Amino acid sequence: MAAVPTVASPWVPRGMALLLAVMATLPLWVASIGLYQYLGVEIAIWMIYGLGFNLLLGYSGLPSFGHGAFFGVGAYAFGLFQAWAFESLLLGMALAAVAAFVAGAVVGCFLSHRRGIYFALMTIAFGQVFWFVAIKWHTVTGGEDGLLNIPRPALELGAASVPLNSNVALFYFVLFVLAVVAVALWRLVHSPFGKVLQAIRQNEERARFVGYNVWLFKWAVFALSAAIAGLAGSLFSMAQQSAYPDVMSLHASGVIVMMTLIGGGFVSFWGPVIGVAVYFLARDVLGAVTETWLLWFGLVFVLAVLFRPEGIAGAWQEYVGSVPSAGRRNRGTEAPASHIER
Amino acid sequence: MALFEARGVHKRFGHQVVLENIDLSFESGRLSGIMGPNGAGKTTCFNVLTGRYKPDRGRVLFDGEDITGLSPNAIACRGIARSFQTISLFDEYSALENVLIALPEVRERGFNMIEPLSGDGADADRAAAVLARVGLAGRERRRAGDLAYGERRALEIGVALAAAPRLLFLDEPTSGLGVEATARLSEMVRELKHDYSIVVIEHDMQFLFGLADAISVIHWGQVIARGTPDELRENKWVQRSNLGRP
């Protein structure tokens, strides 16, 4: 595999099928290990969020510290649609994604000529603007309390109507959305668009001089990533049956960055997926032992950034790479396509 | 009519005038040279001509079209490609991918988010042919960042060639190369001359005098002499300014 320059990738790679299959069995055993069904919903939602976020951070090298804004926009848009228009699952989700896309597109206009630290600072500033608006615009957002009693509309499939009121039903719906997003993004990162994004991360100037409109690519990926965050936000508002400003705070925006980095978003498509799982398991397992779990998790994060910036996925790749096997004999001399693909 | 023309180009940074009233013209099918000592304004000149900087005054014409002040990508899309003095590659990509991403056929599909960009097929064949042309056959799958310096220099030109440019700018292609590598590069550029219109910046005079059809000498931000290599050898300015000697 590694010897082929650009692997023509299958629609659903083995790792993805395995992940989804394992997750599909989650409701059967999650209670028996002392956890609970809602955790699966949360993890799957944040995996969607993380995969979309890593399109920016890992693939395009654009650090956004205000992505919670778009997650929040999606959550509010979904809630407001149900309250003001009518109850509809798919329309509400579509609207949430569109609203976040538009918000991302507008913000992207101000960001796309920036990079590195300036880009990061601007995303913080815009994130704070959205957060502030959510808190202050009482008549629409409900202020600090947020929107309450957001329904979980049933999934209408022609004649059949599947209620999503139980956490297990909602979990399977979210898992389905996760599968769709994962397949779509897997396609995207192997497409010319995805390759150009990675080229821009590696050398923005050269990308410009070989003829790519770098601004437009950054703008597009920012808006797209925002739309996916909004989609995840709409699911979150259903899960929580409320939408509140907390998810738009700088703290919440930082959490998704942390998850993506710990998991290894810079070296693997699966980085954010791993990071999300590790974060939530740490929260519930460590959290059961000590109230200061976030302190310990934060320390691990600091150590990871210092000694293993490639995250868990990077450590795994290194481990797998150090085990000699027939298929990998050429590793030393033959470069993999671009190591983020594995 | 010349393929490429700069008329009265002026560029300053703050109070520093870097280019003053530069007139240049490059003919189709020729290899034109720009020479001058370090700090003379050669690279700035290249940067203005290829769109990195906008000139303060003057016009830049490509094939009769005014391209003054266009963005680098707009200029690249019109068929002008350049290499960089300081090597500028996509280091995590393989040599093949570096060229692949620069192909016009791939560029046109830049916003395709669904079809995979694959390492086999027509695009990859084209990219491999470009690599062979710059002497990197067999190195396709090596990471650009892991290539030897001389190979990176060659790939630097390969990425520019991938665009199938109508005009190819090479910025100090021999920079950092030893005698042997420079000789090999010289052979390669001589081959490229058959198929491309080329502009080369150099301060390696032997290299340039052996290849160029016409040379412009830039000093203190001005064109102080121009002509064929033979004419310039006779030029008092050039002799006096220590440029003609190896």
Short mmCIF file of N, CA and C in Angstrom, two decimals, chain A residues 147-292:
data_model
loop_
_atom_site.label_atom_id
_atom_site.label_comp_id
_atom_site.label_asym_id
_atom_site.label_seq_id
_atom_site.Cartn_x
_atom_site.Cartn_y
_atom_site.Cartn_z
N LEU A 147 -32.27 27.81 24.19
CA LEU A 147 -33.56 27.31 23.73
C LEU A 147 -33.85 26.00 24.46
N LEU A 148 -35.02 25.92 25.01
CA LEU A 148 -35.35 24.70 25.75
C LEU A 148 -36.43 23.91 25.02
N ASN A 149 -36.60 22.66 25.43
CA ASN A 149 -37.65 21.80 24.89
C ASN A 149 -37.60 21.65 23.37
N ILE A 150 -36.39 21.53 22.84
CA ILE A 150 -36.29 21.24 21.42
C ILE A 150 -36.71 19.78 21.22
N PRO A 151 -37.62 19.53 20.30
CA PRO A 151 -38.11 18.16 20.13
C PRO A 151 -37.10 17.28 19.39
N ARG A 152 -37.31 15.99 19.49
CA ARG A 152 -36.59 15.06 18.61
C ARG A 152 -37.60 14.57 17.58
N PRO A 153 -37.68 15.26 16.44
CA PRO A 153 -38.72 14.87 15.46
C PRO A 153 -38.47 13.44 14.97
N ALA A 154 -39.53 12.79 14.61
CA ALA A 154 -39.41 11.42 14.11
C ALA A 154 -38.79 11.42 12.72
N LEU A 155 -38.14 10.32 12.40
CA LEU A 155 -37.57 10.15 11.07
C LEU A 155 -38.65 9.61 10.15
N GLU A 156 -39.05 10.42 9.17
CA GLU A 156 -40.13 10.01 8.25
C GLU A 156 -39.51 9.31 7.05
N LEU A 157 -39.87 8.05 6.88
CA LEU A 157 -39.37 7.30 5.73
C LEU A 157 -40.57 6.86 4.90
N GLY A 158 -41.03 7.75 4.06
CA GLY A 158 -42.22 7.41 3.28
C GLY A 158 -43.39 7.14 4.20
N ALA A 159 -43.87 5.91 4.18
CA ALA A 159 -45.03 5.56 5.00
C ALA A 159 -44.64 5.39 6.47
N ALA A 160 -43.40 4.89 6.68
CA ALA A 160 -42.99 4.60 8.05
C ALA A 160 -42.50 5.85 8.76
N SER A 161 -42.69 5.88 10.04
CA SER A 161 -42.19 6.97 10.85
C SER A 161 -41.45 6.38 12.05
N VAL A 162 -40.14 6.69 12.12
CA VAL A 162 -39.34 6.10 13.19
C VAL A 162 -39.13 7.14 14.29
N PRO A 163 -39.66 6.88 15.46
CA PRO A 163 -39.45 7.85 16.54
C PRO A 163 -38.01 7.80 17.04
N LEU A 164 -37.46 8.97 17.36
CA LEU A 164 -36.08 9.02 17.83
C LEU A 164 -36.02 9.44 19.29
N ASN A 165 -37.11 9.22 20.00
CA ASN A 165 -37.15 9.69 21.38
C ASN A 165 -36.20 8.93 22.29
N SER A 166 -36.03 7.64 22.03
CA SER A 166 -35.10 6.89 22.88
C SER A 166 -33.67 7.18 22.45
N ASN A 167 -32.75 7.09 23.40
CA ASN A 167 -31.35 7.37 23.08
C ASN A 167 -30.77 6.34 22.12
N VAL A 168 -31.27 5.11 22.20
CA VAL A 168 -30.76 4.08 21.29
C VAL A 168 -31.16 4.40 19.85
N ALA A 169 -32.42 4.78 19.66
CA ALA A 169 -32.88 5.13 18.31
C ALA A 169 -32.11 6.33 17.78
N LEU A 170 -31.94 7.33 18.64
CA LEU A 170 -31.21 8.52 18.22
C LEU A 170 -29.76 8.15 17.89
N PHE A 171 -29.19 7.25 18.70
CA PHE A 171 -27.82 6.82 18.44
C PHE A 171 -27.67 6.23 17.05
N TYR A 172 -28.59 5.35 16.68
CA TYR A 172 -28.47 4.73 15.36
C TYR A 172 -28.65 5.74 14.24
N PHE A 173 -29.50 6.72 14.48
CA PHE A 173 -29.65 7.77 13.46
C PHE A 173 -28.35 8.57 13.34
N VAL A 174 -27.78 8.98 14.48
CA VAL A 174 -26.53 9.76 14.46
C VAL A 174 -25.41 8.93 13.83
N LEU A 175 -25.40 7.64 14.13
CA LEU A 175 -24.38 6.77 13.56
C LEU A 175 -24.49 6.73 12.04
N PHE A 176 -25.73 6.72 11.57
CA PHE A 176 -25.94 6.74 10.12
C PHE A 176 -25.40 8.04 9.52
N VAL A 177 -25.69 9.15 10.18
CA VAL A 177 -25.17 10.44 9.68
C VAL A 177 -23.64 10.42 9.72
N LEU A 178 -23.08 9.88 10.79
CA LEU A 178 -21.62 9.78 10.89
C LEU A 178 -21.06 8.98 9.71
N ALA A 179 -21.73 7.88 9.38
CA ALA A 179 -21.26 7.05 8.28
C ALA A 179 -21.26 7.84 6.97
N VAL A 180 -22.36 8.57 6.75
CA VAL A 180 -22.47 9.36 5.51
C VAL A 180 -21.36 10.42 5.46
N VAL A 181 -21.17 11.13 6.59
CA VAL A 181 -20.15 12.18 6.64
C VAL A 181 -18.76 11.59 6.45
N ALA A 182 -18.51 10.46 7.11
CA ALA A 182 -17.17 9.85 7.01
C ALA A 182 -16.87 9.42 5.58
N VAL A 183 -17.85 8.79 4.92
CA VAL A 183 -17.63 8.36 3.53
C VAL A 183 -17.41 9.58 2.64
N ALA A 184 -18.24 10.61 2.82
CA ALA A 184 -18.12 11.81 1.98
C ALA A 184 -16.76 12.47 2.19
N LEU A 185 -16.33 12.59 3.43
CA LEU A 185 -15.06 13.26 3.69
C LEU A 185 -13.88 12.41 3.23
N TRP A 186 -14.04 11.10 3.34
CA TRP A 186 -12.98 10.21 2.85
C TRP A 186 -12.80 10.40 1.35
N ARG A 187 -13.93 10.51 0.64
CA ARG A 187 -13.85 10.82 -0.79
C ARG A 187 -13.17 12.16 -1.00
N LEU A 188 -13.62 13.12 -0.23
CA LEU A 188 -13.14 14.49 -0.43
C LEU A 188 -11.62 14.61 -0.25
N VAL A 189 -11.09 13.97 0.81
CA VAL A 189 -9.66 14.17 1.05
C VAL A 189 -8.80 13.47 0.00
N HIS A 190 -9.38 12.53 -0.74
CA HIS A 190 -8.62 11.88 -1.81
C HIS A 190 -8.89 12.48 -3.18
N SER A 191 -9.79 13.44 -3.21
CA SER A 191 -10.12 14.09 -4.49
C SER A 191 -9.08 15.17 -4.78
N PRO A 192 -9.12 15.70 -6.01
CA PRO A 192 -8.22 16.83 -6.29
C PRO A 192 -8.37 17.96 -5.26
N PHE A 193 -9.60 18.25 -4.87
CA PHE A 193 -9.83 19.32 -3.89
C PHE A 193 -9.05 19.04 -2.60
N GLY A 194 -9.17 17.82 -2.11
CA GLY A 194 -8.47 17.47 -0.87
C GLY A 194 -6.96 17.52 -1.04
N LYS A 195 -6.49 17.12 -2.21
CA LYS A 195 -5.05 17.14 -2.47
C LYS A 195 -4.53 18.57 -2.52
N VAL A 196 -5.36 19.46 -3.09
CA VAL A 196 -4.94 20.85 -3.16
C VAL A 196 -4.89 21.45 -1.74
N LEU A 197 -5.87 21.11 -0.92
CA LEU A 197 -5.86 21.60 0.46
C LEU A 197 -4.57 21.20 1.16
N GLN A 198 -4.17 19.94 0.97
CA GLN A 198 -2.93 19.48 1.62
C GLN A 198 -1.71 20.16 1.02
N ALA A 199 -1.78 20.44 -0.27
CA ALA A 199 -0.68 21.16 -0.90
C ALA A 199 -0.58 22.57 -0.30
N ILE A 200 -1.73 23.20 -0.08
CA ILE A 200 -1.75 24.54 0.49
C ILE A 200 -1.16 24.51 1.91
N ARG A 201 -1.50 23.46 2.66
CA ARG A 201 -0.93 23.36 4.01
C ARG A 201 0.60 23.28 3.94
N GLN A 202 1.10 22.53 2.97
CA GLN A 202 2.54 22.32 2.89
C GLN A 202 3.28 23.53 2.38
N ASN A 203 2.68 24.23 1.43
CA ASN A 203 3.39 25.34 0.80
C ASN A 203 2.39 26.22 0.05
N GLU A 204 1.85 27.16 0.80
CA GLU A 204 0.79 28.01 0.25
C GLU A 204 1.26 28.79 -0.98
N GLU A 205 2.49 29.29 -0.88
CA GLU A 205 2.97 30.12 -1.97
C GLU A 205 3.15 29.32 -3.26
N ARG A 206 3.72 28.13 -3.12
CA ARG A 206 3.92 27.34 -4.33
C ARG A 206 2.57 26.97 -4.94
N ALA A 207 1.60 26.67 -4.09
CA ALA A 207 0.26 26.35 -4.60
C ALA A 207 -0.27 27.51 -5.44
N ARG A 208 -0.01 28.70 -4.97
CA ARG A 208 -0.46 29.89 -5.70
C ARG A 208 0.25 29.97 -7.05
N PHE A 209 1.55 29.70 -7.04
CA PHE A 209 2.32 29.87 -8.27
C PHE A 209 2.13 28.72 -9.25
N VAL A 210 1.55 27.60 -8.81
CA VAL A 210 1.19 26.61 -9.83
C VAL A 210 -0.24 26.84 -10.30
N GLY A 211 -0.87 27.90 -9.81
CA GLY A 211 -2.11 28.34 -10.44
C GLY A 211 -3.37 28.15 -9.62
N TYR A 212 -3.23 27.83 -8.33
CA TYR A 212 -4.44 27.66 -7.53
C TYR A 212 -4.83 28.96 -6.82
N ASN A 213 -6.11 29.25 -6.86
CA ASN A 213 -6.62 30.41 -6.14
C ASN A 213 -6.74 30.02 -4.67
N VAL A 214 -5.67 30.24 -3.94
CA VAL A 214 -5.57 29.74 -2.57
C VAL A 214 -6.69 30.32 -1.69
N TRP A 215 -6.98 31.57 -1.90
CA TRP A 215 -8.03 32.23 -1.10
C TRP A 215 -9.34 31.46 -1.22
N LEU A 216 -9.67 31.14 -2.46
CA LEU A 216 -10.96 30.48 -2.71
C LEU A 216 -11.01 29.08 -2.08
N PHE A 217 -9.90 28.38 -2.13
CA PHE A 217 -9.85 27.05 -1.52
C PHE A 217 -10.00 27.14 0.00
N LYS A 218 -9.31 28.12 0.59
CA LYS A 218 -9.41 28.26 2.05
C LYS A 218 -10.83 28.66 2.44
N TRP A 219 -11.39 29.55 1.66
CA TRP A 219 -12.76 30.00 1.95
C TRP A 219 -13.72 28.82 1.85
N ALA A 220 -13.59 28.05 0.79
CA ALA A 220 -14.50 26.93 0.57
C ALA A 220 -14.38 25.89 1.68
N VAL A 221 -13.16 25.58 2.07
CA VAL A 221 -13.00 24.54 3.09
C VAL A 221 -13.47 25.06 4.44
N PHE A 222 -13.31 26.34 4.67
CA PHE A 222 -13.78 26.90 5.94
C PHE A 222 -15.31 26.81 6.03
N ALA A 223 -15.96 27.21 4.97
CA ALA A 223 -17.43 27.18 4.96
C ALA A 223 -17.94 25.74 5.04
N LEU A 224 -17.26 24.85 4.35
CA LEU A 224 -17.65 23.44 4.35
C LEU A 224 -17.50 22.83 5.75
N SER A 225 -16.38 23.12 6.35
CA SER A 225 -16.12 22.63 7.70
C SER A 225 -17.14 23.20 8.69
N ALA A 226 -17.50 24.47 8.49
CA ALA A 226 -18.52 25.09 9.34
C ALA A 226 -19.86 24.39 9.15
N ALA A 227 -20.19 24.05 7.91
CA ALA A 227 -21.46 23.37 7.64
C ALA A 227 -21.53 22.03 8.36
N ILE A 228 -20.42 21.30 8.37
CA ILE A 228 -20.41 20.01 9.05
C ILE A 228 -20.54 20.21 10.56
N ALA A 229 -19.87 21.24 11.08
CA ALA A 229 -20.03 21.57 12.50
C ALA A 229 -21.49 21.89 12.79
N GLY A 230 -22.14 22.62 11.88
CA GLY A 230 -23.55 22.96 12.07
C GLY A 230 -24.44 21.73 12.06
N LEU A 231 -24.12 20.80 11.18
CA LEU A 231 -24.86 19.55 11.12
C LEU A 231 -24.74 18.80 12.46
N ALA A 232 -23.52 18.73 12.96
CA ALA A 232 -23.29 18.08 14.25
C ALA A 232 -24.05 18.84 15.34
N GLY A 233 -24.05 20.17 15.23
CA GLY A 233 -24.76 20.99 16.22
C GLY A 233 -26.25 20.70 16.24
N SER A 234 -26.82 20.48 15.06
CA SER A 234 -28.26 20.19 15.02
C SER A 234 -28.56 18.87 15.73
N LEU A 235 -27.69 17.89 15.55
CA LEU A 235 -27.87 16.60 16.24
C LEU A 235 -27.70 16.78 17.75
N PHE A 236 -26.77 17.65 18.11
CA PHE A 236 -26.52 17.89 19.52
C PHE A 236 -27.73 18.54 20.19
N SER A 237 -28.35 19.47 19.48
CA SER A 237 -29.53 20.13 20.07
C SER A 237 -30.66 19.12 20.24
N MET A 238 -30.70 18.14 19.37
CA MET A 238 -31.70 17.07 19.51
C MET A 238 -31.36 16.18 20.69
N ALA A 239 -30.08 15.86 20.80
CA ALA A 239 -29.63 15.00 21.89
C ALA A 239 -29.90 15.66 23.24
N GLN A 240 -29.54 16.93 23.32
CA GLN A 240 -29.70 17.67 24.58
C GLN A 240 -31.12 18.20 24.74
N GLN A 241 -31.86 18.19 23.67
CA GLN A 241 -33.19 18.81 23.60
C GLN A 241 -33.13 20.27 24.03
N SER A 242 -32.00 20.87 23.79
CA SER A 242 -31.84 22.30 24.06
C SER A 242 -30.60 22.80 23.31
N ALA A 243 -30.54 24.12 23.15
CA ALA A 243 -29.36 24.74 22.54
C ALA A 243 -28.96 25.90 23.43
N TYR A 244 -27.70 25.97 23.79
CA TYR A 244 -27.27 27.01 24.73
C TYR A 244 -25.88 27.54 24.34
N PRO A 245 -25.56 28.72 24.84
CA PRO A 245 -24.34 29.40 24.37
C PRO A 245 -23.05 28.68 24.75
N ASP A 246 -23.10 27.83 25.75
CA ASP A 246 -21.90 27.14 26.22
C ASP A 246 -21.07 26.50 25.11
N VAL A 247 -21.75 25.85 24.16
CA VAL A 247 -21.03 25.13 23.11
C VAL A 247 -20.27 26.09 22.19
N MET A 248 -20.61 27.40 22.28
CA MET A 248 -19.92 28.37 21.43
C MET A 248 -18.76 29.04 22.16
N SER A 249 -18.58 28.72 23.43
CA SER A 249 -17.55 29.40 24.21
C SER A 249 -16.16 29.03 23.72
N LEU A 250 -15.21 29.86 24.09
CA LEU A 250 -13.83 29.60 23.73
C LEU A 250 -13.39 28.25 24.28
N HIS A 251 -13.87 27.94 25.47
CA HIS A 251 -13.52 26.66 26.09
C HIS A 251 -13.98 25.49 25.22
N ALA A 252 -15.24 25.55 24.81
CA ALA A 252 -15.77 24.44 24.00
C ALA A 252 -15.05 24.35 22.66
N SER A 253 -14.72 25.51 22.10
CA SER A 253 -13.99 25.50 20.83
C SER A 253 -12.60 24.91 21.01
N GLY A 254 -12.03 25.14 22.19
CA GLY A 254 -10.71 24.58 22.47
C GLY A 254 -10.75 23.07 22.60
N VAL A 255 -11.87 22.55 23.12
CA VAL A 255 -11.97 21.11 23.34
C VAL A 255 -11.86 20.34 22.02
N ILE A 256 -12.49 20.84 20.98
CA ILE A 256 -12.43 20.10 19.71
C ILE A 256 -11.01 20.13 19.13
N VAL A 257 -10.30 21.24 19.37
CA VAL A 257 -8.90 21.32 18.94
C VAL A 257 -8.09 20.27 19.69
N MET A 258 -8.32 20.20 21.00
CA MET A 258 -7.59 19.27 21.85
C MET A 258 -7.86 17.82 21.42
N MET A 259 -9.13 17.50 21.21
CA MET A 259 -9.50 16.15 20.79
C MET A 259 -8.77 15.77 19.50
N THR A 260 -8.82 16.71 18.54
CA THR A 260 -8.23 16.42 17.23
C THR A 260 -6.72 16.21 17.34
N LEU A 261 -6.08 17.03 18.17
CA LEU A 261 -4.62 16.91 18.30
C LEU A 261 -4.24 15.64 19.04
N ILE A 262 -4.93 15.34 20.13
CA ILE A 262 -4.60 14.13 20.90
C ILE A 262 -4.78 12.89 20.04
N GLY A 263 -5.83 12.88 19.25
CA GLY A 263 -6.08 11.72 18.40
C GLY A 263 -5.08 11.58 17.28
N GLY A 264 -4.55 12.72 16.82
CA GLY A 264 -3.56 12.66 15.74
C GLY A 264 -4.10 13.16 14.41
N GLY A 265 -4.86 14.24 14.45
CA GLY A 265 -5.46 14.78 13.22
C GLY A 265 -4.44 15.20 12.18
N PHE A 266 -3.21 15.50 12.62
CA PHE A 266 -2.22 15.95 11.64
C PHE A 266 -1.71 14.80 10.78
N VAL A 267 -1.80 13.58 11.28
CA VAL A 267 -1.24 12.48 10.51
C VAL A 267 -2.27 11.47 10.05
N SER A 268 -3.50 11.59 10.50
CA SER A 268 -4.46 10.56 10.11
C SER A 268 -5.87 11.12 10.00
N PHE A 269 -6.58 10.59 9.02
CA PHE A 269 -8.00 10.88 8.86
C PHE A 269 -8.74 10.55 10.14
N TRP A 270 -8.28 9.48 10.84
CA TRP A 270 -8.99 8.97 12.00
C TRP A 270 -8.62 9.66 13.30
N GLY A 271 -7.67 10.59 13.22
CA GLY A 271 -7.23 11.29 14.42
C GLY A 271 -8.36 11.83 15.27
N PRO A 272 -9.24 12.65 14.69
CA PRO A 272 -10.32 13.22 15.50
C PRO A 272 -11.26 12.15 16.06
N VAL A 273 -11.46 11.09 15.31
CA VAL A 273 -12.35 10.01 15.78
C VAL A 273 -11.77 9.38 17.04
N ILE A 274 -10.47 9.09 16.99
CA ILE A 274 -9.79 8.53 18.15
C ILE A 274 -9.84 9.52 19.31
N GLY A 275 -9.52 10.78 18.99
CA GLY A 275 -9.47 11.80 20.03
C GLY A 275 -10.80 11.98 20.74
N VAL A 276 -11.88 11.98 19.99
CA VAL A 276 -13.22 12.14 20.58
C VAL A 276 -13.51 10.97 21.51
N ALA A 277 -13.24 9.75 21.06
CA ALA A 277 -13.51 8.58 21.89
C ALA A 277 -12.69 8.63 23.18
N VAL A 278 -11.41 8.97 23.03
CA VAL A 278 -10.54 9.03 24.21
C VAL A 278 -11.03 10.11 25.18
N TYR A 279 -11.41 11.25 24.65
CA TYR A 279 -11.85 12.35 25.50
C TYR A 279 -13.08 11.95 26.33
N PHE A 280 -14.07 11.40 25.66
CA PHE A 280 -15.32 11.10 26.37
C PHE A 280 -15.14 9.93 27.34
N LEU A 281 -14.32 8.96 26.94
CA LEU A 281 -14.07 7.85 27.86
C LEU A 281 -13.30 8.37 29.08
N ALA A 282 -12.34 9.24 28.84
CA ALA A 282 -11.59 9.82 29.96
C ALA A 282 -12.53 10.60 30.88
N ARG A 283 -13.43 11.35 30.25
CA ARG A 283 -14.35 12.14 31.05
C ARG A 283 -15.18 11.24 31.97
N ASP A 284 -15.67 10.14 31.42
CA ASP A 284 -16.57 9.31 32.22
C ASP A 284 -15.84 8.34 33.13
N VAL A 285 -14.72 7.80 32.64
CA VAL A 285 -14.00 6.83 33.47
C VAL A 285 -13.15 7.55 34.52
N LEU A 286 -12.32 8.51 34.04
CA LEU A 286 -11.53 9.29 35.00
C LEU A 286 -12.46 10.14 35.87
N GLY A 287 -13.50 10.66 35.22
CA GLY A 287 -14.42 11.54 35.94
C GLY A 287 -15.13 10.83 37.09
N ALA A 288 -15.28 9.52 36.97
CA ALA A 288 -15.92 8.77 38.05
C ALA A 288 -14.97 8.66 39.25
N VAL A 289 -13.66 8.72 38.96
CA VAL A 289 -12.67 8.57 40.02
C VAL A 289 -12.38 9.90 40.69
N THR A 290 -12.21 10.93 39.87
CA THR A 290 -11.84 12.22 40.44
C THR A 290 -12.56 13.36 39.73
N GLU A 291 -12.88 14.38 40.50
CA GLU A 291 -13.53 15.55 39.91
C GLU A 291 -12.56 16.36 39.07
N THR A 292 -11.28 16.19 39.34
CA THR A 292 -10.28 16.99 38.63
C THR A 292 -9.75 16.27 37.40
#
